[in-house]
Structures are given as C-alpha cells and as structure tokens.
GROMACS .gro file of C-alpha atoms in nm:
model
  320
    1UNK     CA    1   8.593   9.092   9.762
    2UNK     CA    2   8.340   9.269   9.506
    3UNK     CA    3   8.286   9.645   9.498
    4UNK     CA    4   8.428   9.959   9.552
    5UNK     CA    5   8.673  10.132   9.813
    6UNK     CA    6   8.856   9.853   9.959
    7UNK     CA    7   9.183   9.908  10.165
    8UNK     CA    8   9.494   9.759  10.106
    9UNK     CA    9   9.812   9.846  10.284
   10UNK     CA   10  10.202   9.733  10.363
   11UNK     CA   11  10.483   9.826  10.558
   12UNK     CA   12  10.637   9.852  10.899
   13UNK     CA   13  10.368   9.834  11.179
   14UNK     CA   14  10.508  10.071  11.465
   15UNK     CA   15  10.181  10.060  11.660
   16UNK     CA   16   9.898   9.931  11.459
   17UNK     CA   17   9.893  10.196  11.182
   18UNK     CA   18   9.803   9.916  10.904
   19UNK     CA   19   9.460   9.860  11.094
   20UNK     CA   20   9.493   9.478  11.048
   21UNK     CA   21   9.397   9.412  11.418
   22UNK     CA   22   9.778   9.284  11.501
   23UNK     CA   23  10.107   9.424  11.513
   24UNK     CA   24  10.229   9.216  11.236
   25UNK     CA   25  10.453   9.400  10.960
   26UNK     CA   26  10.355   9.347  10.584
   27UNK     CA   27  10.614   9.300  10.342
   28UNK     CA   28  10.322   9.278  10.079
   29UNK     CA   29   9.989   9.475  10.043
   30UNK     CA   30   9.712   9.319  10.262
   31UNK     CA   31   9.324   9.372  10.285
   32UNK     CA   32   9.211   9.564  10.608
   33UNK     CA   33   8.941   9.345  10.734
   34UNK     CA   34   8.774   9.635  10.901
   35UNK     CA   35   8.665   9.805  10.595
   36UNK     CA   36   8.532   9.471  10.388
   37UNK     CA   37   8.175   9.617  10.427
   38UNK     CA   38   8.205   9.993  10.381
   39UNK     CA   39   8.310  10.183  10.118
   40UNK     CA   40   8.616  10.407  10.145
   41UNK     CA   41   8.665  10.752   9.992
   42UNK     CA   42   8.999  10.876  10.121
   43UNK     CA   43   9.303  10.758  10.289
   44UNK     CA   44   9.566  10.926  10.467
   45UNK     CA   45   9.879  10.769  10.596
   46UNK     CA   46  10.075  10.991  10.877
   47UNK     CA   47  10.396  10.912  11.059
   48UNK     CA   48  10.281  10.621  11.255
   49UNK     CA   49   9.897  10.668  11.205
   50UNK     CA   50   9.640  10.612  10.927
   51UNK     CA   51   9.349  10.803  10.908
   52UNK     CA   52   9.036  10.665  10.673
   53UNK     CA   53   8.736  10.853  10.524
   54UNK     CA   54   8.438  10.648  10.407
   55UNK     CA   55   8.183  10.766  10.182
   56UNK     CA   56   7.943  10.856  10.416
   57UNK     CA   57   8.164  11.107  10.588
   58UNK     CA   58   8.315  10.974  10.874
   59UNK     CA   59   8.646  10.931  10.973
   60UNK     CA   60   8.837  10.626  11.117
   61UNK     CA   61   9.187  10.633  11.258
   62UNK     CA   62   9.424  10.345  11.355
   63UNK     CA   63   9.812  10.337  11.466
   64UNK     CA   64   9.983  10.517  11.731
   65UNK     CA   65   9.826  10.763  11.957
   66UNK     CA   66  10.100  10.896  12.205
   67UNK     CA   67  10.018  11.279  12.085
   68UNK     CA   68   9.665  11.217  12.047
   69UNK     CA   69   9.677  11.187  11.671
   70UNK     CA   70   9.412  10.957  11.658
   71UNK     CA   71   9.145  11.184  11.771
   72UNK     CA   72   8.976  10.973  12.010
   73UNK     CA   73   9.141  10.957  12.374
   74UNK     CA   74   9.498  11.064  12.525
   75UNK     CA   75   9.473  10.771  12.736
   76UNK     CA   76   9.488  10.554  12.470
   77UNK     CA   77   9.849  10.491  12.357
   78UNK     CA   78   9.789  10.311  12.030
   79UNK     CA   79   9.512  10.105  11.854
   80UNK     CA   80   9.536   9.802  11.629
   81UNK     CA   81   9.202   9.886  11.428
   82UNK     CA   82   9.053  10.153  11.312
   83UNK     CA   83   8.821  10.334  11.553
   84UNK     CA   84   8.548  10.631  11.463
   85UNK     CA   85   8.683  10.929  11.529
   86UNK     CA   86   8.455  11.227  11.361
   87UNK     CA   87   8.185  11.270  11.097
   88UNK     CA   88   7.886  11.147  11.243
   89UNK     CA   89   7.754  11.486  11.370
   90UNK     CA   90   7.946  11.694  11.052
   91UNK     CA   91   7.997  11.490  10.729
   92UNK     CA   92   8.350  11.539  10.653
   93UNK     CA   93   8.485  11.575  10.268
   94UNK     CA   94   8.878  11.558  10.345
   95UNK     CA   95   9.165  11.415  10.573
   96UNK     CA   96   9.520  11.455  10.626
   97UNK     CA   97   9.776  11.326  10.840
   98UNK     CA   98  10.100  11.491  10.947
   99UNK     CA   99  10.381  11.303  11.165
  100UNK     CA  100  10.212  11.372  11.455
  101UNK     CA  101   9.897  11.532  11.395
  102UNK     CA  102   9.551  11.551  11.186
  103UNK     CA  103   9.299  11.705  11.054
  104UNK     CA  104   8.941  11.676  10.896
  105UNK     CA  105   8.736  11.940  10.672
  106UNK     CA  106   8.390  11.957  10.689
  107UNK     CA  107   8.132  11.975  10.387
  108UNK     CA  108   8.064  12.340  10.521
  109UNK     CA  109   8.443  12.446  10.488
  110UNK     CA  110   8.537  12.405  10.852
  111UNK     CA  111   8.870  12.280  10.956
  112UNK     CA  112   8.922  12.032  11.254
  113UNK     CA  113   9.262  11.961  11.383
  114UNK     CA  114   9.397  11.717  11.664
  115UNK     CA  115   9.718  11.549  11.818
  116UNK     CA  116  10.083  11.674  11.861
  117UNK     CA  117  10.082  12.072  11.904
  118UNK     CA  118  10.433  12.136  12.050
  119UNK     CA  119  10.505  12.309  11.739
  120UNK     CA  120  10.180  12.513  11.742
  121UNK     CA  121  10.098  12.305  11.433
  122UNK     CA  122   9.736  12.286  11.503
  123UNK     CA  123   9.673  12.672  11.453
  124UNK     CA  124   9.469  12.676  11.784
  125UNK     CA  125   9.655  12.993  11.936
  126UNK     CA  126   9.924  13.045  12.200
  127UNK     CA  127   9.706  12.906  12.488
  128UNK     CA  128   9.634  12.578  12.357
  129UNK     CA  129   9.783  12.276  12.490
  130UNK     CA  130  10.063  12.054  12.400
  131UNK     CA  131   9.890  11.778  12.318
  132UNK     CA  132   9.447  11.801  12.156
  133UNK     CA  133   9.356  11.464  12.175
  134UNK     CA  134   9.018  11.523  12.009
  135UNK     CA  135   8.913  11.720  11.708
  136UNK     CA  136   8.886  12.055  11.759
  137UNK     CA  137   8.774  12.364  11.522
  138UNK     CA  138   9.022  12.617  11.396
  139UNK     CA  139   8.816  12.885  11.513
  140UNK     CA  140   9.058  13.152  11.377
  141UNK     CA  141   8.929  13.030  11.042
  142UNK     CA  142   8.556  13.114  11.089
  143UNK     CA  143   8.377  13.269  10.797
  144UNK     CA  144   8.670  13.120  10.572
  145UNK     CA  145   8.542  12.838  10.367
  146UNK     CA  146   8.860  12.580  10.369
  147UNK     CA  147   8.850  12.327  10.064
  148UNK     CA  148   9.190  12.177  10.106
  149UNK     CA  149   9.454  12.129  10.399
  150UNK     CA  150   9.795  11.975  10.405
  151UNK     CA  151  10.024  11.886  10.702
  152UNK     CA  152  10.407  11.818  10.751
  153UNK     CA  153  10.564  11.777  11.056
  154UNK     CA  154  10.594  12.085  11.242
  155UNK     CA  155  10.340  12.301  11.046
  156UNK     CA  156  10.030  12.314  10.837
  157UNK     CA  157   9.874  12.482  10.516
  158UNK     CA  158   9.515  12.527  10.421
  159UNK     CA  159   9.355  12.660  10.125
  160UNK     CA  160   9.032  12.848  10.114
  161UNK     CA  161   8.758  12.805   9.839
  162UNK     CA  162   8.896  13.179   9.719
  163UNK     CA  163   9.218  13.020   9.670
  164UNK     CA  164   9.401  13.208   9.953
  165UNK     CA  165   9.660  13.037  10.137
  166UNK     CA  166   9.762  12.984  10.496
  167UNK     CA  167   9.988  12.853  10.695
  168UNK     CA  168  10.104  12.796  11.071
  169UNK     CA  169  10.357  12.596  11.330
  170UNK     CA  170  10.711  12.669  11.309
  171UNK     CA  171  10.874  12.896  11.064
  172UNK     CA  172  11.206  12.740  11.015
  173UNK     CA  173  11.383  12.750  10.695
  174UNK     CA  174  11.089  12.968  10.590
  175UNK     CA  175  10.870  12.696  10.552
  176UNK     CA  176  10.559  12.869  10.642
  177UNK     CA  177  10.619  13.109  10.333
  178UNK     CA  178  10.617  13.453  10.507
  179UNK     CA  179  10.977  13.530  10.475
  180UNK     CA  180  11.233  13.626  10.719
  181UNK     CA  181  11.199  13.838  11.059
  182UNK     CA  182  11.512  14.025  11.156
  183UNK     CA  183  11.623  13.960  11.522
  184UNK     CA  184  11.763  14.245  11.733
  185UNK     CA  185  12.133  14.118  11.678
  186UNK     CA  186  12.065  14.162  11.264
  187UNK     CA  187  12.038  13.789  11.225
  188UNK     CA  188  11.744  13.674  11.008
  189UNK     CA  189  11.489  13.446  11.190
  190UNK     CA  190  11.183  13.306  11.111
  191UNK     CA  191  10.899  13.287  11.356
  192UNK     CA  192  10.641  13.050  11.470
  193UNK     CA  193  10.291  13.110  11.366
  194UNK     CA  194  10.030  13.027  11.628
  195UNK     CA  195   9.718  13.074  11.433
  196UNK     CA  196   9.672  13.029  11.058
  197UNK     CA  197   9.874  13.369  10.852
  198UNK     CA  198   9.756  13.476  10.499
  199UNK     CA  199  10.034  13.392  10.299
  200UNK     CA  200  10.035  13.707  10.121
  201UNK     CA  201  10.280  13.668   9.854
  202UNK     CA  202  10.039  13.394   9.721
  203UNK     CA  203   9.748  13.645   9.686
  204UNK     CA  204   9.617  13.646   9.311
  205UNK     CA  205   9.861  13.529   9.057
  206UNK     CA  206  10.244  13.635   9.073
  207UNK     CA  207  10.582  13.540   8.944
  208UNK     CA  208  10.868  13.597   9.162
  209UNK     CA  209  11.204  13.514   9.068
  210UNK     CA  210  11.375  13.176   9.205
  211UNK     CA  211  11.578  13.171   9.467
  212UNK     CA  212  11.801  12.901   9.602
  213UNK     CA  213  11.731  13.005  10.008
  214UNK     CA  214  11.394  13.147   9.940
  215UNK     CA  215  11.184  13.178  10.254
  216UNK     CA  216  10.888  13.332  10.039
  217UNK     CA  217  10.687  13.150   9.764
  218UNK     CA  218  10.908  13.177   9.431
  219UNK     CA  219  10.878  13.046   9.123
  220UNK     CA  220  11.097  12.749   9.037
  221UNK     CA  221  11.014  12.739   8.687
  222UNK     CA  222  10.726  12.779   8.401
  223UNK     CA  223  10.599  12.385   8.416
  224UNK     CA  224  10.273  12.245   8.251
  225UNK     CA  225  10.199  12.086   8.629
  226UNK     CA  226   9.899  12.009   8.767
  227UNK     CA  227  10.005  11.881   9.108
  228UNK     CA  228  10.261  11.922   9.337
  229UNK     CA  229  10.344  11.649   9.625
  230UNK     CA  230  10.645  11.689   9.882
  231UNK     CA  231  10.800  11.394  10.051
  232UNK     CA  232  11.074  11.376  10.353
  233UNK     CA  233  11.385  11.432  10.140
  234UNK     CA  234  11.219  11.503   9.780
  235UNK     CA  235  10.940  11.669   9.581
  236UNK     CA  236  10.763  11.528   9.247
  237UNK     CA  237  10.586  11.756   9.013
  238UNK     CA  238  10.262  11.604   8.818
  239UNK     CA  239  10.250  11.772   8.485
  240UNK     CA  240   9.977  11.749   8.245
  241UNK     CA  241  10.194  11.642   7.938
  242UNK     CA  242  10.369  11.327   7.839
  243UNK     CA  243  10.331  10.944   7.928
  244UNK     CA  244  10.447  10.829   8.281
  245UNK     CA  245  10.575  10.452   8.165
  246UNK     CA  246  10.315  10.412   7.884
  247UNK     CA  247  10.041  10.604   8.039
  248UNK     CA  248   9.963  10.958   8.224
  249UNK     CA  249   9.934  10.942   8.606
  250UNK     CA  250   9.603  11.000   8.761
  251UNK     CA  251   9.739  11.037   9.147
  252UNK     CA  252  10.089  11.088   9.332
  253UNK     CA  253  10.206  11.064   9.671
  254UNK     CA  254  10.522  11.076   9.838
  255UNK     CA  255  10.650  10.941  10.181
  256UNK     CA  256  10.966  10.982  10.371
  257UNK     CA  257  11.211  10.840  10.100
  258UNK     CA  258  10.935  10.678   9.872
  259UNK     CA  259  10.708  10.774   9.624
  260UNK     CA  260  10.366  10.606   9.453
  261UNK     CA  261  10.216  10.678   9.183
  262UNK     CA  262   9.867  10.582   9.004
  263UNK     CA  263   9.868  10.513   8.626
  264UNK     CA  264   9.562  10.327   8.446
  265UNK     CA  265   9.430  10.181   8.797
  266UNK     CA  266   9.779  10.028   8.851
  267UNK     CA  267  10.009  10.147   9.166
  268UNK     CA  268  10.377  10.204   9.083
  269UNK     CA  269  10.627  10.276   9.378
  270UNK     CA  270  11.015  10.347   9.391
  271UNK     CA  271  11.257  10.509   9.614
  272UNK     CA  272  11.388  10.363   9.963
  273UNK     CA  273  11.273   9.999   9.999
  274UNK     CA  274  11.321  10.027  10.395
  275UNK     CA  275  11.565   9.853  10.638
  276UNK     CA  276  11.487   9.620  10.932
  277UNK     CA  277  11.184   9.560  10.802
  278UNK     CA  278  11.051   9.873  10.699
  279UNK     CA  279  10.964   9.760  10.338
  280UNK     CA  280  10.664  10.039  10.238
  281UNK     CA  281  10.734   9.957   9.880
  282UNK     CA  282  10.490   9.680   9.870
  283UNK     CA  283  10.711   9.454   9.656
  284UNK     CA  284  10.755   9.208   9.914
  285UNK     CA  285  11.130   9.305   9.987
  286UNK     CA  286  11.362   9.592  10.111
  287UNK     CA  287  11.525   9.650   9.822
  288UNK     CA  288  11.545  10.007   9.691
  289UNK     CA  289  11.370  10.078   9.321
  290UNK     CA  290  11.506  10.355   9.151
  291UNK     CA  291  11.247  10.276   8.859
  292UNK     CA  292  10.874  10.281   8.898
  293UNK     CA  293  10.827   9.942   8.961
  294UNK     CA  294  10.424   9.819   8.974
  295UNK     CA  295  10.283   9.709   9.262
  296UNK     CA  296  10.114   9.351   9.188
  297UNK     CA  297   9.739   9.322   9.337
  298UNK     CA  298   9.588   9.045   9.158
  299UNK     CA  299   9.343   9.081   8.798
  300UNK     CA  300   9.055   9.299   8.789
  301UNK     CA  301   9.185   9.555   9.040
  302UNK     CA  302   9.168   9.924   8.979
  303UNK     CA  303   9.350  10.165   9.219
  304UNK     CA  304   9.148  10.463   9.295
  305UNK     CA  305   9.406  10.630   9.560
  306UNK     CA  306   9.716  10.593   9.721
  307UNK     CA  307   9.899  10.770  10.041
  308UNK     CA  308  10.253  10.706  10.146
  309UNK     CA  309  10.305  10.729  10.520
  310UNK     CA  310  10.650  10.766  10.706
  311UNK     CA  311  10.721  10.402  10.658
  312UNK     CA  312  10.382  10.262  10.533
  313UNK     CA  313  10.167  10.303  10.220
  314UNK     CA  314   9.815  10.206  10.155
  315UNK     CA  315   9.592  10.234   9.857
  316UNK     CA  316   9.197  10.218   9.768
  317UNK     CA  317   9.108  10.003   9.522
  318UNK     CA  318   8.791   9.898   9.324
  319UNK     CA  319   8.753   9.517   9.243
  320UNK     CA  320   8.535   9.462   8.911
   0.00000   0.00000   0.00000
C-alpha cells in the first residue's frame, strides 16, 4: 500500500463493525479493503459500529444497525462493509460515535444525529421517535455554529465556535452538568434534557471548587492539559508537558476498558485485553497490558489517528 489514510482495525466483530466484509474477529490490525483507493480523514468507533470520514467530506458506516446507528435504513440489521451515509449534499468535517447513536458536523456548523433515541440522546425533542435511522438535523441548534461533538452511551455534548457547551440526554448522576433538580419528596434528581441545553457553569472562564459528588462542572486540578478523553471506566488527561515513554503524545482515545495513544506516529495501547475474543489491543492476544505497549504495523508506517470503541479499535495510517 502507498499513500495516505489507510484504515486498520482489530477486535471482536459482533456484526461487521470492522468493515472487512465478513464477521471474523481480528487478533491483529488488518487493512480494510473498502478504503484502499480512498483517503480517510477521521474515524469513530462506537459500541458495535464504526464511522469513517473521507477527505472529500463523505461519511461511511459499518457494523450493527439495530437502532439505526449506521444511518442507512432501519430495515438493515447490520452491514459488514462500509456504506455511504452522509456528505454527498453537504460536506462533513467531523464525526462521532456513541454506543448506539452517531453524529456528523457539516462544514457550515450544522449538527446531524441518528440512531438510538430511547434516552433522548439525539436532542431532537419530545416528539422524536425512539429510533431515528437517517441523519437528522438538530433544529434546536439553528443559528449556532457547532465545531465539536462527543457522544456517550445515553447522552451527548456539543461545543460551538464561541466556546459554548451544550448537553442533552439522560441526566443521571449529573452527567449533563446542569446540577441537581429537587423532587417533591425532597430527594435530588437529575432530569433528562430532550433538546440541547447550555451548560451555564461553563460560560466564560470559571474556577469552581472540586467536589467528589459534583453534578455541575468542577475544577479537578490545575493541570497543563491540552485534551481530556473518557472511557467506560477511566479518564485520561493529555498534558502539554513531559514525555510519554520517550516522546510526547499527539493523539489519545479511550475505549470501554482500554486506551490508545499515538506518539511519534506509533500506536501504543494498554488496559483490558478482552475475554472470549474481545481482543481490542491489537497485540495478537487477549492479555491485559498495564503499561503502554506498541502495536506493530510494519516499517515506514505513520499513525495519523486512533479510535477506541467498545470492543474494537481502529487507526488511520500513512504509508511511505
């Protein structure tokens, strides 16, 4: 292979999320044949599906589609090959995958959501159905230029070009950042948000007292951080000081119980190696790694991006 943007993936295949044209799980990274002649800009690994963004702004999806998370049709239960979803009419600049839902941001800052909506995680309002199988514009964000989005299992967040943060979906445990709401019986209760709601405590630059049971944004500590990523049971903070092994980290991603990082174009993974074939570390086994361990892709290969899903991990590589 020569050129830029080849996709390699590894992990358990539930129903085609690796996009290899079959249902075989992969112990080690394998090139996805669907993108041999295309250049990939970004990838996003979800629960059991994967989104691909090409350099011309088109979105492709593969894997499980039981809740319409592929964005193609509710009648198609899964796909083992990447299908064109979105971007032919409007160029897409970013994609994000939650556990059972997906999103895309267009070049003009519009946010489109699709997939599971039983927890109102799509932000389409009270009347929206439980399954939205096709990309649907979030009308409640009209007039707001969205630059970034992140999806969890039952909630979603978006950032505007002005730095405003919006959240919606299930508000259990204060995950939306709006604080507690008191119920009639006096117990604290966090309500769900059917549409995007501005997180007021993140307006401007504020320093808040850290709390162990915080339901509003709080300052954990003053770190020289440049990025924060969250997994199923862990959080990683990427600082702008100090080396990672021998060099600094350029990109970071957290999965269900594992983490992947890119340093000097090389991919390192650590954490849960899996069980019963859920080997998402890419080292050819289901052994747990407590220290960052390099994933071998061969010589003259540079990793551009890495993404961890629930039980699978993928990377975009550049071949010399």
